[in-house]
Amino acid sequence: RAYQTAVAPADMNCDGNIDGLDVQAYLLAVLDPVQFEVDFPDCNVNNGDLNTDGHVDSGDNAAFAQCLVNGGCP
């Protein structure tokens, strides 16, 4: 397993930006976290845990959408 970076909320592809390029990676993290780790080995899946409940799931959708609209998270 690759080293995962520190948590950067909503930056699901770990490019330093919160934008439309994060959507596919976020959906992958929600639907198939194992494949997320394969496709983004240096990116922390917990970037998608925006409600901080310890899980990346549909409960994070609204906060992820807000971060996208704002270009970052509060």
mmCIF file of N, CA and C in Angstrom:
data_model
loop_
_atom_site.group_PDB
_atom_site.id
_atom_site.type_symbol
_atom_site.label_atom_id
_atom_site.label_comp_id
_atom_site.label_asym_id
_atom_site.label_seq_id
_atom_site.Cartn_x
_atom_site.Cartn_y
_atom_site.Cartn_z
ATOM 1 N N ARG A 1 0.844 -1.182 0.000
ATOM 2 C CA ARG A 1 0.000 0.000 0.000
ATOM 3 C C ARG A 1 0.885 1.239 0.000
ATOM 4 N N ALA A 2 0.562 2.179 -0.855
ATOM 5 C CA ALA A 2 1.369 3.391 -0.991
ATOM 6 C C ALA A 2 1.119 4.345 0.169
ATOM 7 N N TYR A 3 2.069 5.190 0.402
ATOM 8 C CA TYR A 3 1.931 6.235 1.407
ATOM 9 C C TYR A 3 0.816 7.186 1.002
ATOM 10 N N GLN A 4 -0.085 7.461 1.920
ATOM 11 C CA GLN A 4 -1.173 8.385 1.617
ATOM 12 C C GLN A 4 -0.851 9.753 2.195
ATOM 13 N N THR A 5 -1.160 10.771 1.416
ATOM 14 C CA THR A 5 -0.901 12.136 1.828
ATOM 15 C C THR A 5 -1.831 12.544 2.958
ATOM 16 N N ALA A 6 -1.528 13.657 3.576
ATOM 17 C CA ALA A 6 -2.402 14.218 4.602
ATOM 18 C C ALA A 6 -3.755 14.541 3.977
ATOM 19 N N VAL A 7 -4.754 14.645 4.812
ATOM 20 C CA VAL A 7 -6.100 14.932 4.321
ATOM 21 C C VAL A 7 -6.177 16.352 3.768
ATOM 22 N N ALA A 8 -6.708 16.473 2.552
ATOM 23 C CA ALA A 8 -6.973 17.756 1.891
ATOM 24 C C ALA A 8 -8.434 17.689 1.437
ATOM 25 N N PRO A 9 -9.361 18.167 2.265
ATOM 26 C CA PRO A 9 -10.792 17.972 2.005
ATOM 27 C C PRO A 9 -11.210 18.292 0.570
ATOM 28 N N ALA A 10 -11.878 17.313 -0.045
ATOM 29 C CA ALA A 10 -12.481 17.372 -1.384
ATOM 30 C C ALA A 10 -11.480 17.326 -2.531
ATOM 31 N N ASP A 11 -10.190 17.342 -2.269
ATOM 32 C CA ASP A 11 -9.199 17.217 -3.351
ATOM 33 C C ASP A 11 -8.988 15.730 -3.610
ATOM 34 N N MET A 12 -9.892 15.148 -4.359
ATOM 35 C CA MET A 12 -9.942 13.703 -4.523
ATOM 36 C C MET A 12 -8.914 13.150 -5.505
ATOM 37 N N ASN A 13 -8.353 13.986 -6.351
ATOM 38 C CA ASN A 13 -7.295 13.504 -7.246
ATOM 39 C C ASN A 13 -5.925 14.041 -6.828
ATOM 40 N N CYS A 14 -5.899 14.779 -5.748
ATOM 41 C CA CYS A 14 -4.658 15.282 -5.136
ATOM 42 C C CYS A 14 -3.812 16.112 -6.086
ATOM 43 N N ASP A 15 -4.484 16.976 -6.859
ATOM 44 C CA ASP A 15 -3.743 17.883 -7.739
ATOM 45 C C ASP A 15 -3.633 19.283 -7.142
ATOM 46 N N GLY A 16 -4.134 19.461 -5.922
ATOM 47 C CA GLY A 16 -4.041 20.757 -5.253
ATOM 48 C C GLY A 16 -5.199 21.690 -5.541
ATOM 49 N N ASN A 17 -6.159 21.237 -6.363
ATOM 50 C CA ASN A 17 -7.320 22.060 -6.712
ATOM 51 C C ASN A 17 -8.603 21.318 -6.368
ATOM 52 N N ILE A 18 -9.645 22.088 -6.057
ATOM 53 C CA ILE A 18 -10.979 21.530 -5.872
ATOM 54 C C ILE A 18 -11.788 21.974 -7.082
ATOM 55 N N ASP A 19 -12.025 21.035 -8.006
ATOM 56 C CA ASP A 19 -12.714 21.388 -9.247
ATOM 57 C C ASP A 19 -13.367 20.145 -9.846
ATOM 58 N N GLY A 20 -13.897 20.289 -11.028
ATOM 59 C CA GLY A 20 -14.599 19.204 -11.685
ATOM 60 C C GLY A 20 -13.768 17.950 -11.888
ATOM 61 N N LEU A 21 -12.458 18.085 -11.888
ATOM 62 C CA LEU A 21 -11.596 16.917 -12.059
ATOM 63 C C LEU A 21 -11.639 15.996 -10.845
ATOM 64 N N ASP A 22 -12.191 16.484 -9.729
ATOM 65 C CA ASP A 22 -12.287 15.666 -8.523
ATOM 66 C C ASP A 22 -13.538 14.802 -8.496
ATOM 67 N N VAL A 23 -14.504 15.086 -9.351
ATOM 68 C CA VAL A 23 -15.790 14.392 -9.301
ATOM 69 C C VAL A 23 -15.637 12.890 -9.544
ATOM 70 N N GLN A 24 -14.957 12.501 -10.594
ATOM 71 C CA GLN A 24 -14.803 11.080 -10.899
ATOM 72 C C GLN A 24 -14.092 10.350 -9.757
ATOM 73 N N ALA A 25 -13.051 10.952 -9.224
ATOM 74 C CA ALA A 25 -12.321 10.320 -8.130
ATOM 75 C C ALA A 25 -13.191 10.217 -6.877
ATOM 76 N N TYR A 26 -13.991 11.247 -6.615
ATOM 77 C CA TYR A 26 -14.897 11.198 -5.458
ATOM 78 C C TYR A 26 -15.900 10.058 -5.609
ATOM 79 N N LEU A 27 -16.514 9.946 -6.789
ATOM 80 C CA LEU A 27 -17.478 8.873 -7.026
ATOM 81 C C LEU A 27 -16.816 7.507 -6.871
ATOM 82 N N LEU A 28 -15.605 7.375 -7.331
ATOM 83 C CA LEU A 28 -14.877 6.126 -7.181
ATOM 84 C C LEU A 28 -14.632 5.828 -5.700
ATOM 85 N N ALA A 29 -14.267 6.842 -4.934
ATOM 86 C CA ALA A 29 -14.032 6.648 -3.502
ATOM 87 C C ALA A 29 -15.298 6.193 -2.784
ATOM 88 N N VAL A 30 -16.440 6.741 -3.193
ATOM 89 C CA VAL A 30 -17.717 6.362 -2.576
ATOM 90 C C VAL A 30 -18.121 4.950 -3.008
ATOM 91 N N LEU A 31 -18.010 4.665 -4.288
ATOM 92 C CA LEU A 31 -18.540 3.414 -4.827
ATOM 93 C C LEU A 31 -17.573 2.233 -4.762
ATOM 94 N N ASP A 32 -16.270 2.511 -4.845
ATOM 95 C CA ASP A 32 -15.276 1.433 -4.878
ATOM 96 C C ASP A 32 -13.953 1.927 -4.285
ATOM 97 N N PRO A 33 -13.896 2.041 -2.955
ATOM 98 C CA PRO A 33 -12.684 2.579 -2.324
ATOM 99 C C PRO A 33 -11.418 1.772 -2.601
ATOM 100 N N VAL A 34 -11.553 0.480 -2.836
ATOM 101 C CA VAL A 34 -10.380 -0.331 -3.169
ATOM 102 C C VAL A 34 -9.807 0.109 -4.517
ATOM 103 N N GLN A 35 -10.677 0.308 -5.495
ATOM 104 C CA GLN A 35 -10.213 0.773 -6.804
ATOM 105 C C GLN A 35 -9.680 2.194 -6.712
ATOM 106 N N PHE A 36 -10.266 3.029 -5.840
ATOM 107 C CA PHE A 36 -9.748 4.379 -5.626
ATOM 108 C C PHE A 36 -8.273 4.305 -5.229
ATOM 109 N N GLU A 37 -7.950 3.405 -4.293
ATOM 110 C CA GLU A 37 -6.562 3.282 -3.844
ATOM 111 C C GLU A 37 -5.643 2.808 -4.961
ATOM 112 N N VAL A 38 -6.167 2.000 -5.883
ATOM 113 C CA VAL A 38 -5.376 1.542 -7.026
ATOM 114 C C VAL A 38 -5.141 2.702 -7.992
ATOM 115 N N ASP A 39 -6.202 3.444 -8.288
ATOM 116 C CA ASP A 39 -6.108 4.524 -9.271
ATOM 117 C C ASP A 39 -5.416 5.775 -8.738
ATOM 118 N N PHE A 40 -5.518 6.009 -7.427
ATOM 119 C CA PHE A 40 -4.937 7.210 -6.808
ATOM 120 C C PHE A 40 -4.119 6.794 -5.583
ATOM 121 N N PRO A 41 -3.044 6.050 -5.786
ATOM 122 C CA PRO A 41 -2.306 5.471 -4.654
ATOM 123 C C PRO A 41 -1.672 6.493 -3.716
ATOM 124 N N ASP A 42 -1.403 7.675 -4.183
ATOM 125 C CA ASP A 42 -0.778 8.686 -3.335
ATOM 126 C C ASP A 42 -1.782 9.688 -2.781
ATOM 127 N N CYS A 43 -3.063 9.401 -2.945
ATOM 128 C CA CYS A 43 -4.110 10.324 -2.520
ATOM 129 C C CYS A 43 -4.894 9.688 -1.372
ATOM 130 N N ASN A 44 -5.167 10.445 -0.343
ATOM 131 C CA ASN A 44 -5.862 9.943 0.834
ATOM 132 C C ASN A 44 -7.359 9.887 0.579
ATOM 133 N N VAL A 45 -7.936 8.700 0.643
ATOM 134 C CA VAL A 45 -9.371 8.539 0.422
ATOM 135 C C VAL A 45 -10.190 9.376 1.403
ATOM 136 N N ASN A 46 -9.636 9.653 2.558
ATOM 137 C CA ASN A 46 -10.360 10.437 3.562
ATOM 138 C C ASN A 46 -10.553 11.895 3.169
ATOM 139 N N ASN A 47 -9.963 12.307 2.052
ATOM 140 C CA ASN A 47 -10.270 13.635 1.510
ATOM 141 C C ASN A 47 -11.765 13.749 1.217
ATOM 142 N N GLY A 48 -12.423 12.623 1.019
ATOM 143 C CA GLY A 48 -13.851 12.611 0.725
ATOM 144 C C GLY A 48 -14.743 12.514 1.942
ATOM 145 N N ASP A 49 -14.165 12.362 3.118
ATOM 146 C CA ASP A 49 -14.964 12.270 4.349
ATOM 147 C C ASP A 49 -15.249 13.678 4.864
ATOM 148 N N LEU A 50 -16.162 14.344 4.192
ATOM 149 C CA LEU A 50 -16.396 15.759 4.456
ATOM 150 C C LEU A 50 -17.330 16.011 5.632
ATOM 151 N N ASN A 51 -18.051 14.995 6.078
ATOM 152 C CA ASN A 51 -18.864 15.168 7.281
ATOM 153 C C ASN A 51 -18.161 14.580 8.502
ATOM 154 N N THR A 52 -16.937 14.157 8.322
ATOM 155 C CA THR A 52 -16.034 13.643 9.361
ATOM 156 C C THR A 52 -16.665 12.565 10.238
ATOM 157 N N ASP A 53 -17.380 11.640 9.598
ATOM 158 C CA ASP A 53 -17.947 10.527 10.356
ATOM 159 C C ASP A 53 -17.100 9.264 10.238
ATOM 160 N N GLY A 54 -15.951 9.357 9.571
ATOM 161 C CA GLY A 54 -15.057 8.220 9.438
ATOM 162 C C GLY A 54 -15.311 7.363 8.219
ATOM 163 N N HIS A 55 -16.266 7.781 7.364
ATOM 164 C CA HIS A 55 -16.606 7.016 6.166
ATOM 165 C C HIS A 55 -16.743 7.956 4.975
ATOM 166 N N VAL A 56 -16.319 7.499 3.809
ATOM 167 C CA VAL A 56 -16.561 8.226 2.566
ATOM 168 C C VAL A 56 -17.757 7.537 1.925
ATOM 169 N N ASP A 57 -18.901 8.217 1.983
ATOM 170 C CA ASP A 57 -20.135 7.626 1.480
ATOM 171 C C ASP A 57 -21.097 8.721 1.046
ATOM 172 N N SER A 58 -22.304 8.333 0.714
ATOM 173 C CA SER A 58 -23.274 9.307 0.206
ATOM 174 C C SER A 58 -23.596 10.409 1.207
ATOM 175 N N GLY A 59 -23.309 10.201 2.461
ATOM 176 C CA GLY A 59 -23.500 11.244 3.464
ATOM 177 C C GLY A 59 -22.587 12.441 3.255
ATOM 178 N N ASP A 60 -21.574 12.286 2.424
ATOM 179 C CA ASP A 60 -20.629 13.366 2.138
ATOM 180 C C ASP A 60 -20.986 14.140 0.870
ATOM 181 N N ASN A 61 -22.009 13.699 0.143
ATOM 182 C CA ASN A 61 -22.322 14.278 -1.168
ATOM 183 C C ASN A 61 -22.601 15.776 -1.124
ATOM 184 N N ALA A 62 -23.451 16.219 -0.218
ATOM 185 C CA ALA A 62 -23.820 17.641 -0.176
ATOM 186 C C ALA A 62 -22.605 18.509 0.128
ATOM 187 N N ALA A 63 -21.789 18.085 1.074
ATOM 188 C CA ALA A 63 -20.602 18.868 1.423
ATOM 189 C C ALA A 63 -19.608 18.872 0.269
ATOM 190 N N PHE A 64 -19.470 17.739 -0.431
ATOM 191 C CA PHE A 64 -18.565 17.692 -1.584
ATOM 192 C C PHE A 64 -19.043 18.663 -2.659
ATOM 193 N N ALA A 65 -20.337 18.647 -2.937
ATOM 194 C CA ALA A 65 -20.889 19.568 -3.942
ATOM 195 C C ALA A 65 -20.635 21.016 -3.548
ATOM 196 N N GLN A 66 -20.805 21.339 -2.272
ATOM 197 C CA GLN A 66 -20.567 22.715 -1.819
ATOM 198 C C GLN A 66 -19.102 23.088 -1.980
ATOM 199 N N CYS A 67 -18.196 22.176 -1.670
ATOM 200 C CA CYS A 67 -16.768 22.452 -1.852
ATOM 201 C C CYS A 67 -16.444 22.695 -3.323
ATOM 202 N N LEU A 68 -17.074 21.914 -4.199
ATOM 203 C CA LEU A 68 -16.862 22.111 -5.641
ATOM 204 C C LEU A 68 -17.317 23.484 -6.081
ATOM 205 N N VAL A 69 -18.522 23.868 -5.660
ATOM 206 C CA VAL A 69 -19.081 25.172 -6.048
ATOM 207 C C VAL A 69 -18.198 26.304 -5.535
ATOM 208 N N ASN A 70 -17.678 26.155 -4.330
ATOM 209 C CA ASN A 70 -16.865 27.195 -3.702
ATOM 210 C C ASN A 70 -15.398 27.157 -4.133
ATOM 211 N N GLY A 71 -14.985 26.093 -4.823
ATOM 212 C CA GLY A 71 -13.574 25.962 -5.201
ATOM 213 C C GLY A 71 -12.699 25.629 -4.023
ATOM 214 N N GLY A 72 -13.290 25.109 -2.971
ATOM 215 C CA GLY A 72 -12.575 24.723 -1.750
ATOM 216 C C GLY A 72 -13.568 24.522 -0.636
ATOM 217 N N CYS A 73 -13.087 24.013 0.466
ATOM 218 C CA CYS A 73 -13.948 23.727 1.616
ATOM 219 C C CYS A 73 -13.686 24.737 2.726
ATOM 220 N N PRO A 74 -14.740 25.025 3.487
ATOM 221 C CA PRO A 74 -14.541 25.969 4.610
ATOM 222 C C PRO A 74 -13.615 25.402 5.663
#
